[in-house]
Coordinates of C-alpha atoms in Angstrom, one line a residue:
X1 CA 23.0 -7.3 5.9
X2 CA 26.7 -6.7 6.3
X3 CA 27.5 -10.4 7.1
X4 CA 25.9 -13.6 5.8
X5 CA 24.8 -16.0 8.5
X6 CA 26.3 -19.4 7.8
X7 CA 26.0 -20.8 11.4
X8 CA 25.1 -24.5 11.6
X9 CA 24.0 -26.6 14.5
X10 CA 24.1 -30.4 14.3
X11 CA 21.9 -32.3 16.8
X12 CA 22.5 -36.1 16.7
X13 CA 23.1 -38.7 19.4
X14 CA 25.8 -40.3 17.3
X15 CA 29.2 -38.6 17.7
X16 CA 30.5 -40.0 14.4
X17 CA 27.6 -38.4 12.5
X18 CA 28.1 -35.0 14.3
X19 CA 31.8 -35.0 13.5
X20 CA 31.3 -36.2 9.9
X21 CA 28.9 -33.4 9.1
X22 CA 31.3 -30.9 10.7
X23 CA 34.2 -32.3 8.7
X24 CA 32.1 -32.0 5.5
X25 CA 31.2 -28.4 6.1
X26 CA 34.5 -27.3 7.6
X27 CA 37.2 -29.4 5.8
X28 CA 40.6 -29.7 7.4
X29 CA 43.9 -30.2 5.7
X30 CA 44.1 -33.9 5.1
X31 CA 46.8 -35.5 7.2
X32 CA 48.3 -39.0 6.7
X33 CA 45.9 -40.2 9.4
X34 CA 42.9 -38.8 7.4
X35 CA 44.2 -40.5 4.2
X36 CA 44.3 -43.8 6.1
X37 CA 40.7 -43.3 7.3
X38 CA 39.7 -42.6 3.7
X39 CA 41.4 -45.8 2.5
X40 CA 39.7 -47.8 5.2
X41 CA 36.4 -46.3 4.2
X42 CA 37.0 -47.4 0.6
X43 CA 37.8 -51.0 1.6
X44 CA 34.8 -51.3 3.9
X45 CA 32.2 -49.6 1.7
X46 CA 33.7 -49.7 -1.7
X47 CA 33.3 -46.0 -2.1
X48 CA 35.8 -44.5 -4.5
X49 CA 34.9 -40.9 -3.7
X50 CA 36.9 -39.1 -1.1
X51 CA 35.2 -38.6 2.2
X52 CA 35.8 -34.9 2.1
X53 CA 35.3 -32.9 -1.1
X54 CA 37.5 -30.1 -2.4
X55 CA 36.1 -26.7 -1.6
X56 CA 35.0 -24.4 -4.4
X57 CA 34.5 -20.6 -4.1
X58 CA 30.7 -20.9 -4.4
X59 CA 30.5 -22.9 -1.2
X60 CA 30.1 -20.7 1.9
X61 CA 32.4 -20.8 4.9
X62 CA 30.4 -22.5 7.6
X63 CA 30.7 -22.5 11.3
X64 CA 29.4 -25.6 13.1
X65 CA 28.2 -26.3 16.7
X66 CA 27.2 -29.7 17.9
X67 CA 24.7 -31.2 20.4
X68 CA 24.2 -34.8 21.4
X69 CA 20.5 -34.6 22.3
X70 CA 17.4 -32.4 21.9
X71 CA 17.7 -30.7 25.3
X72 CA 21.3 -29.7 24.7
X73 CA 20.4 -28.5 21.2
X74 CA 17.6 -26.3 22.6
X75 CA 20.0 -24.7 25.1
X76 CA 22.4 -23.9 22.3
X77 CA 19.5 -22.4 20.2
X78 CA 18.3 -20.3 23.1
X79 CA 21.8 -19.0 23.9
X80 CA 22.4 -18.2 20.2
X81 CA 19.2 -16.2 19.9
X82 CA 19.9 -14.3 23.2
X83 CA 23.4 -13.4 21.9
X84 CA 22.0 -12.1 18.6
X85 CA 23.8 -14.9 16.7
X86 CA 21.0 -17.3 15.7
X87 CA 21.6 -20.5 13.7
X88 CA 20.8 -20.3 10.0
X89 CA 20.6 -24.1 9.6
X90 CA 19.9 -26.9 12.1
X91 CA 20.6 -30.5 11.1
X92 CA 18.4 -32.7 13.3
X93 CA 18.3 -36.5 13.8
X94 CA 14.8 -38.0 14.1
X95 CA 15.5 -40.9 16.5
X96 CA 17.4 -39.8 19.7
X97 CA 17.2 -40.8 23.4
X98 CA 15.0 -38.4 25.4
X99 CA 13.3 -36.0 23.0
X100 CA 12.8 -37.2 19.5
X101 CA 13.8 -35.1 16.6
X102 CA 10.2 -33.9 16.0
X103 CA 9.8 -33.0 19.7
X104 CA 13.1 -31.1 19.6
X105 CA 12.0 -29.2 16.5
X106 CA 8.7 -28.3 18.2
X107 CA 10.6 -26.9 21.2
X108 CA 13.1 -25.1 19.0
X109 CA 10.2 -23.4 17.1
X110 CA 9.1 -21.8 20.4
X111 CA 12.5 -20.1 20.6
X112 CA 13.5 -19.6 16.9
X113 CA 10.8 -19.7 14.2
X114 CA 13.3 -18.6 11.4
X115 CA 16.0 -21.2 11.4
X116 CA 16.0 -23.7 8.5
X117 CA 15.6 -27.2 10.1
X118 CA 16.7 -30.3 8.1
X119 CA 15.9 -33.7 9.4
X120 CA 18.7 -36.2 8.6
X121 CA 17.6 -39.7 9.6
X122 CA 17.6 -43.4 8.5
X123 CA 14.1 -44.0 9.8
X124 CA 10.8 -42.7 8.5
X125 CA 8.8 -42.8 11.8
X126 CA 6.7 -39.8 10.7
X127 CA 5.2 -38.8 7.4
X128 CA 6.1 -35.4 5.9
X129 CA 2.6 -34.2 6.5
X130 CA 2.9 -35.0 10.2
X131 CA 6.3 -33.3 10.5
X132 CA 5.1 -30.1 8.7
X133 CA 1.9 -30.1 10.7
X134 CA 3.7 -30.2 14.1
X135 CA 7.1 -28.5 13.3
X136 CA 6.0 -26.0 10.8
X137 CA 6.6 -25.9 7.1
X138 CA 10.0 -24.3 7.3
X139 CA 11.7 -27.8 7.4
X140 CA 13.5 -30.2 5.1
X141 CA 14.0 -33.9 5.1
X142 CA 16.9 -36.1 4.0
X143 CA 17.6 -39.8 4.5
X144 CA 20.8 -41.5 5.7
X145 CA 23.1 -42.6 4.3
X146 CA 24.1 -39.3 2.7
X147 CA 26.9 -38.2 0.4
X148 CA 29.2 -35.3 1.4
X149 CA 28.0 -33.2 -1.6
X150 CA 24.4 -33.7 -0.5
X151 CA 25.1 -32.2 2.9
X152 CA 27.0 -29.3 1.3
X153 CA 24.2 -28.6 -1.1
X154 CA 21.5 -28.8 1.7
X155 CA 23.5 -26.4 3.9
X156 CA 24.3 -24.0 1.1
X157 CA 20.7 -23.8 -0.1
X158 CA 19.3 -23.5 3.4
X159 CA 21.8 -20.7 4.3
X160 CA 21.0 -18.9 1.0
X161 CA 17.2 -19.1 1.6
X162 CA 17.7 -18.0 5.2
X163 CA 19.8 -15.0 4.4
X164 CA 17.5 -13.9 1.5
X165 CA 14.5 -13.9 3.8
X166 CA 16.4 -12.0 6.5
X167 CA 17.5 -9.4 4.0
X168 CA 13.9 -9.0 2.8
X169 CA 12.7 -8.9 6.4
X170 CA 15.1 -6.1 7.3
X171 CA 14.1 -4.2 4.2
X172 CA 10.4 -4.6 5.0
X173 CA 10.9 -3.5 8.6
X174 CA 12.7 -0.4 7.4
X175 CA 9.9 1.0 5.2
X176 CA 7.7 2.1 8.2
X177 CA 10.5 4.4 9.4
X178 CA 11.3 6.0 6.0
X179 CA 9.8 9.5 5.4
X180 CA 8.8 9.4 1.7
X181 CA 6.1 11.0 -0.4
X182 CA 3.3 8.8 -1.6
X183 CA 4.8 8.4 -5.1
X184 CA 8.3 7.6 -3.8
X185 CA 6.8 5.1 -1.3
X186 CA 4.7 3.4 -4.0
X187 CA 7.9 2.7 -6.0
X188 CA 9.6 1.2 -3.0
X189 CA 6.6 -0.9 -2.0
X190 CA 6.3 -2.2 -5.6
X191 CA 9.9 -3.2 -5.6
X192 CA 9.6 -5.0 -2.2
X193 CA 6.3 -6.6 -3.3
X194 CA 8.0 -8.0 -6.4
X195 CA 10.7 -9.6 -4.2
X196 CA 8.1 -11.0 -1.8
X197 CA 6.0 -12.4 -4.6
X198 CA 9.2 -14.1 -6.0
X199 CA 9.7 -15.7 -2.6
X200 CA 6.1 -16.9 -2.7
X201 CA 6.7 -18.3 -6.2
X202 CA 4.1 -16.0 -7.9
X203 CA 4.1 -13.1 -10.3
X204 CA 0.8 -11.7 -9.3
X205 CA 0.1 -9.6 -6.2
X206 CA -1.5 -6.3 -5.2
X207 CA -2.0 -4.0 -2.3
X208 CA -5.4 -2.6 -1.8
X209 CA -7.5 -0.7 0.7
X210 CA -11.1 -1.5 1.7
X211 CA -13.2 1.2 3.3
X212 CA -15.9 0.5 6.0
X213 CA -18.4 -0.3 3.2
X214 CA -15.9 -2.9 1.8
X215 CA -15.4 -0.8 -1.3
X216 CA -12.0 -1.6 -2.9
X217 CA -9.3 1.0 -3.7
X218 CA -6.2 -0.2 -5.4
X219 CA -2.8 1.1 -4.2
X220 CA -0.4 -0.8 -6.4
X221 CA -0.1 -4.1 -8.1
X222 CA 2.4 -6.4 -10.0
X223 CA 1.8 -8.8 -12.8
X224 CA -1.5 -9.3 -14.6
X225 CA -3.5 -9.8 -11.4
X226 CA -6.2 -7.3 -12.2
X227 CA -6.8 -8.9 -15.6
X228 CA -7.1 -12.4 -14.2
X229 CA -8.8 -11.7 -10.9
X230 CA -12.4 -10.3 -10.6
X231 CA -12.0 -7.6 -7.9
X232 CA -15.7 -7.9 -6.9
X233 CA -15.3 -11.6 -6.4
X234 CA -12.0 -11.0 -4.5
X235 CA -13.8 -8.5 -2.2
X236 CA -16.6 -11.1 -1.6
X237 CA -14.0 -13.7 -0.6
X238 CA -12.4 -11.2 1.8
X239 CA -15.8 -10.6 3.4
X240 CA -16.4 -14.3 3.7
X241 CA -12.9 -14.9 5.2
X242 CA -13.7 -12.3 7.9
X243 CA -10.0 -11.7 8.5
X244 CA -9.1 -10.2 11.9
X245 CA -6.6 -7.4 12.2
X246 CA -3.0 -8.5 11.7
X247 CA -4.0 -11.8 10.3
X248 CA -2.7 -13.9 7.3
X249 CA -4.7 -16.7 5.7
X250 CA -4.5 -18.9 2.6
X251 CA -7.7 -19.7 0.6
X252 CA -6.6 -22.3 -2.0
X253 CA -4.5 -20.3 -4.5
X254 CA -5.2 -16.9 -2.8
X255 CA -3.2 -15.6 0.1
X256 CA -4.6 -12.7 2.1
X257 CA -2.8 -10.5 4.7
X258 CA -4.5 -7.7 6.6
X259 CA -3.5 -4.7 8.6
X260 CA -6.5 -2.8 9.7
X261 CA -8.2 -1.8 6.4
X262 CA -5.1 -2.5 4.2
X263 CA -4.8 -5.8 2.4
X264 CA -2.1 -7.7 0.4
X265 CA -3.5 -10.2 -2.1
X266 CA -1.1 -12.7 -3.6
X267 CA -2.3 -15.3 -6.2
X268 CA -0.2 -18.4 -6.2
X269 CA 0.7 -20.2 -9.5
X270 CA 0.0 -23.6 -7.9
X271 CA -2.1 -24.5 -4.9
X272 CA 0.2 -25.6 -2.1
X273 CA 0.4 -24.6 1.5
X274 CA 2.9 -21.8 2.1
X275 CA 5.8 -22.2 4.5
X276 CA 5.3 -20.5 7.9
X277 CA 8.3 -18.3 7.3
X278 CA 6.8 -16.9 4.1
X279 CA 3.4 -16.3 5.7
X280 CA 5.3 -14.4 8.5
X281 CA 7.0 -12.2 5.9
X282 CA 3.7 -11.5 4.2
X283 CA 2.2 -10.4 7.5
X284 CA 5.3 -8.3 8.3
X285 CA 5.1 -6.6 4.9
X286 CA 1.4 -5.6 5.2
X287 CA 2.0 -4.3 8.7
X288 CA 4.9 -2.1 7.8
X289 CA 3.4 -1.1 4.4
X290 CA 0.2 0.1 6.2
X291 CA 2.3 2.2 8.6
X292 CA 4.4 3.6 5.8
X293 CA 1.3 4.4 3.7
X294 CA -0.3 6.2 6.6
X295 CA 2.9 8.1 7.3
X296 CA 3.2 9.1 3.6
X297 CA -0.4 10.3 3.6
X298 CA 0.2 12.4 6.8
X299 CA 3.4 13.7 5.3
X300 CA 1.6 14.7 2.1
X301 CA -1.2 16.4 4.1
X302 CA 1.4 18.3 6.2
X303 CA 3.1 19.5 3.0
X304 CA -0.3 20.6 1.7
X305 CA -1.1 22.4 4.9
X306 CA 2.3 24.2 4.7
X307 CA 1.6 25.1 1.1
X308 CA -1.9 26.4 1.9
X309 CA -0.6 28.3 4.8
X310 CA 2.0 30.0 2.6
X311 CA -0.6 30.7 -0.1
X312 CA -2.9 32.0 2.6
X313 CA -0.3 34.5 3.8
X314 CA 0.3 35.7 0.2
X315 CA -3.4 36.0 -0.5
X316 CA -3.9 37.9 2.7
X317 CA -1.2 40.4 1.6
X318 CA -2.7 40.6 -1.9
X319 CA -6.2 41.1 -0.4
X320 CA -4.9 44.0 1.7
X321 CA -3.4 45.7 -1.4
X322 CA -6.4 44.9 -3.7
X323 CA -9.2 45.8 -1.3
X324 CA -8.9 49.5 -2.0
X325 CA -8.8 49.2 -5.8
X326 CA -11.8 46.8 -5.8
X327 CA -13.8 49.2 -3.6
X328 CA -12.7 52.1 -6.0
X329 CA -14.3 50.2 -8.9
X330 CA -17.7 50.5 -7.2
X331 CA -17.1 54.1 -6.3
X332 CA -16.2 54.9 -9.9
X333 CA -19.3 53.2 -11.4
X334 CA -21.5 55.1 -8.9
X335 CA -19.9 58.3 -10.2
X336 CA -20.6 57.3 -13.8
X337 CA -24.2 56.7 -12.9
X338 CA -24.5 60.1 -11.3
X339 CA -23.2 61.7 -14.5
X340 CA -25.9 59.9 -16.5
X341 CA -23.9 56.9 -17.8
X342 CA -26.4 54.1 -17.2
X343 CA -26.0 50.9 -19.2
X344 CA -25.6 47.1 -18.8
X345 CA -21.8 47.3 -19.1
X346 CA -21.6 49.4 -15.9
X347 CA -23.7 46.7 -14.1
X348 CA -21.4 44.0 -15.4
X349 CA -18.3 45.9 -14.0
X350 CA -20.0 46.0 -10.6
X351 CA -20.8 42.3 -10.8
X352 CA -17.2 41.5 -11.7
X353 CA -15.8 43.6 -8.9
X354 CA -18.2 41.9 -6.4
X355 CA -17.2 38.5 -7.8
X356 CA -13.5 39.2 -7.5
X357 CA -14.0 40.4 -3.9
X358 CA -16.1 37.2 -3.2
X359 CA -13.5 34.9 -4.6
X360 CA -10.8 36.4 -2.3
X361 CA -13.1 36.2 0.7
X362 CA -14.1 32.6 0.0
X363 CA -10.5 31.6 -0.5
X364 CA -9.5 33.1 2.8
X365 CA -12.4 31.3 4.5
X366 CA -11.1 28.1 2.9
X367 CA -7.6 28.6 4.3
X368 CA -8.9 29.5 7.8
X369 CA -11.7 26.8 7.6
X370 CA -14.3 29.3 8.9
X371 CA -17.7 27.7 9.7
X372 CA -20.5 28.6 7.3
X373 CA -23.5 30.8 8.3
X374 CA -26.7 29.0 7.1
X375 CA -29.7 30.8 5.7
X376 CA -32.4 29.6 3.2
X377 CA -30.8 29.4 -0.3
X378 CA -32.7 29.1 -3.5
X379 CA -30.7 26.5 -5.4
X380 CA -32.2 27.3 -8.8
X381 CA -31.3 31.0 -8.4
X382 CA -27.6 30.4 -7.5
X383 CA -27.3 27.8 -10.2
X384 CA -28.4 30.3 -12.9
X385 CA -26.1 32.9 -11.5
X386 CA -23.2 30.4 -11.6
X387 CA -24.0 29.6 -15.2
X388 CA -24.0 33.3 -16.2
X389 CA -20.6 33.8 -14.5
X390 CA -19.2 30.8 -16.3
X391 CA -20.5 32.0 -19.7
X392 CA -18.5 35.2 -19.3
X393 CA -15.2 33.2 -19.4
X394 CA -13.3 33.6 -22.7
X395 CA -13.5 30.7 -25.1
X396 CA -16.4 28.9 -23.3
X397 CA -19.1 30.2 -25.6
X398 CA -19.1 26.9 -27.5
X399 CA -20.0 24.9 -24.4
X400 CA -23.7 24.3 -23.9
X401 CA -24.6 24.6 -20.2
X402 CA -28.1 23.5 -19.3
X403 CA -29.9 23.5 -15.9
X404 CA -32.6 21.0 -15.2
X405 CA -33.5 22.3 -11.7
X406 CA -37.1 22.5 -10.5
X407 CA -38.3 25.7 -8.9
X408 CA -38.6 25.9 -5.1
X409 CA -35.5 23.8 -4.2
X410 CA -34.4 25.4 -1.0
X411 CA -31.5 24.3 1.2
X412 CA -30.0 25.8 4.4
X413 CA -26.5 27.2 3.7
X414 CA -24.2 30.0 2.7
X415 CA -25.4 31.4 -0.6
X416 CA -21.9 32.7 -1.7
X417 CA -20.1 29.4 -0.9
X418 CA -22.8 27.2 -2.5
X419 CA -22.6 29.4 -5.6
X420 CA -18.8 28.9 -5.6
X421 CA -19.3 25.1 -5.4
X422 CA -21.4 25.1 -8.5
X423 CA -19.3 27.7 -10.2
X424 CA -16.1 25.8 -9.6
X425 CA -17.5 22.5 -11.0
X426 CA -18.9 24.3 -14.0
X427 CA -15.6 26.1 -14.7
X428 CA -13.7 22.9 -14.4
X429 CA -16.0 21.0 -16.8
X430 CA -16.1 23.9 -19.3
X431 CA -12.3 24.3 -19.3
X432 CA -11.7 20.5 -19.9
X433 CA -14.3 20.4 -22.7
X434 CA -12.7 23.5 -24.3
X435 CA -9.1 22.3 -23.9
X436 CA -9.8 18.9 -25.3
X437 CA -11.9 20.3 -28.2
X438 CA -14.7 17.9 -27.5
X439 CA -17.4 17.8 -30.2
X440 CA -20.8 19.2 -29.2
X441 CA -19.6 19.9 -25.7
X442 CA -22.2 20.2 -22.9
X443 CA -22.6 20.4 -19.2
X444 CA -25.9 19.4 -17.5
X445 CA -26.9 20.3 -14.0
X446 CA -29.9 18.5 -12.4
X447 CA -31.3 18.6 -8.9
X448 CA -33.9 16.6 -7.0
X449 CA -35.0 15.6 -3.5
X450 CA -34.2 12.2 -2.2
X451 CA -35.6 11.3 1.2
X452 CA -34.3 14.2 3.5
X453 CA -31.5 15.2 1.1
X454 CA -31.1 17.5 -1.8
X455 CA -29.2 15.8 -4.6
X456 CA -27.3 17.9 -7.2
X457 CA -25.5 16.3 -10.2
X458 CA -23.2 18.0 -12.6
X459 CA -22.1 15.9 -15.6
X460 CA -20.3 16.5 -18.9
X461 CA -19.4 14.7 -22.1
X462 CA -15.6 15.1 -21.7
X463 CA -12.8 12.6 -21.3
X464 CA -13.7 11.9 -17.6
X465 CA -11.4 11.9 -14.6
X466 CA -8.1 10.0 -15.0
X467 CA -8.0 6.9 -12.9
X468 CA -4.6 7.8 -11.4
X469 CA -5.9 10.9 -9.7
X470 CA -9.5 9.7 -8.9
X471 CA -8.6 8.8 -5.3
X472 CA -6.9 12.2 -4.6
X473 CA -9.0 14.4 -6.8
X474 CA -10.3 16.6 -4.0
X475 CA -6.9 17.2 -2.4
X476 CA -5.2 20.6 -2.8
X477 CA -2.9 21.1 -5.8
X478 CA -4.1 18.0 -7.7
X479 CA -4.9 18.8 -11.3
X480 CA -4.7 17.1 -14.7
X481 CA -6.1 17.4 -18.2
X482 CA -6.4 21.2 -17.8
X483 CA -4.2 23.8 -19.4
X484 CA -4.6 26.2 -16.5
X485 CA -5.6 25.8 -12.9
X486 CA -4.1 25.9 -9.4
X487 CA -5.5 22.5 -8.2
X488 CA -7.4 24.2 -5.5
X489 CA -10.9 24.5 -7.0
X490 CA -12.1 21.0 -6.1
X491 CA -10.5 21.2 -2.7
X492 CA -12.5 24.3 -2.0
X493 CA -15.6 22.5 -3.4
X494 CA -15.2 19.6 -1.0
X495 CA -14.5 21.7 2.0
X496 CA -17.6 23.8 1.4
X497 CA -19.8 20.8 0.8
X498 CA -18.6 19.1 4.0
X499 CA -19.0 22.4 5.9
X500 CA -22.7 22.2 5.0
X501 CA -23.0 18.7 6.4
X502 CA -23.0 17.2 2.9
X503 CA -20.8 14.9 0.8
X504 CA -19.6 14.8 -2.7
X505 CA -18.7 11.9 -5.0
X506 CA -17.2 11.6 -8.5
X507 CA -17.5 8.9 -11.2
X508 CA -17.1 8.5 -14.9
X509 CA -20.1 7.7 -17.1
X510 CA -19.4 8.9 -20.7
X511 CA -17.8 11.9 -19.0
X512 CA -17.3 13.1 -15.5
X513 CA -20.2 13.0 -13.0
X514 CA -20.1 15.0 -9.7
X515 CA -22.9 14.2 -7.3
X516 CA -23.5 16.4 -4.2
X517 CA -25.7 15.5 -1.3
X518 CA -26.9 18.3 1.0
X519 CA -29.2 17.9 4.0
X520 CA -32.5 19.7 3.6
X521 CA -32.7 20.4 7.4

């Protein structure tokens, strides 16, 4: 914010009190008349301190408006809000003709929920709990008589708190409009979450996402919240709370804020009811963070689409130039056979040429998202073919690849694309095992029927999938722990599996485990 709001409203039925607080916050040059007043004050009350204190640079320059009753004060608050110049602090007397101070505060809260209200009264007609319950928690309480330095301290602190929260509020509101990548946004969100946690008097908070099955996915966190909080227990408490969309609630030391399926969890250091203003900021944060995260995800997907489109154009041109040389390979091997050269190497050349052509065609289908043509596919047959193709890769000979696939497993689908799915997963696993020099490396493939689905599992004994890319593993251009690779292999795998009406999941269990589910009919 360019300017700090130091606007103060004093609502009190006693003119002397109104003027006194104004004089304390806006000191005038002391005239001879003021000195006489101070002397009289000393004689009457025995107070040796001057009525007005000398200003220091740390004290803000206040502006002060005054009202003699609650209705007049409410009119001033309404006018200030409508003019875009709301009050930061409102000093409010409790006992007044007409509306009491509490009634006035309740009416003010309908117009301005952000101003810091401080009750200044000599009478304790209401308990603090009653005041907080009816006027909201964003209030203070101070008893008359008061010393000038107390008023200055109260006003200074209240203005400081007010402006800190307004700055944070503007920062939070801005994040939904900023076009950032996911990594850039996470850095910004973490910074803001740290500020918000500080205002909540905690060092532990996290943003997470729950899918429709209430499975938790971490987005980012601060402090040791994941070490001290059981995520499963946290998820159970969220289910039990049954938060509606755009809602904030407090469950003892745990504060929850929700925006659709995005949540902010804050763990308080001590169990106490949060001020209304801070609950509002928490709700505002999760709303804007959810919008910003979705925008970043859409932005990332758009960039990926643009990359894929560019890659597709290049591959199309390359395919056009390579189509003739690839066809010539088959033409030359046929000529070699006619001249009597018949051996297994010629057959391997043919297979490699067909494989190269198939890779290009499959990749173009991936770019164009062409629907698959389904025919009966023998899963055991294409698995063995994918294993043979993988074993031809240089440096993979040390990796043991075993299939535990029963005969007769048939599934409707595109044979070439399903072979590519298995081949890509085998190649990825073999590459990681080789690159990390894993002792006794192996890849196991197993298949079985479960209800009306065919289940296919490919597991290895490698280092597993890094947690930081687990959530984005199947997105284009995501790769890690491989010395080579385009980051497209698993994206192609997922698209082909989905095109067959199936689904794919990944987990770590003494290595990476990919589980594919394909419908049998």
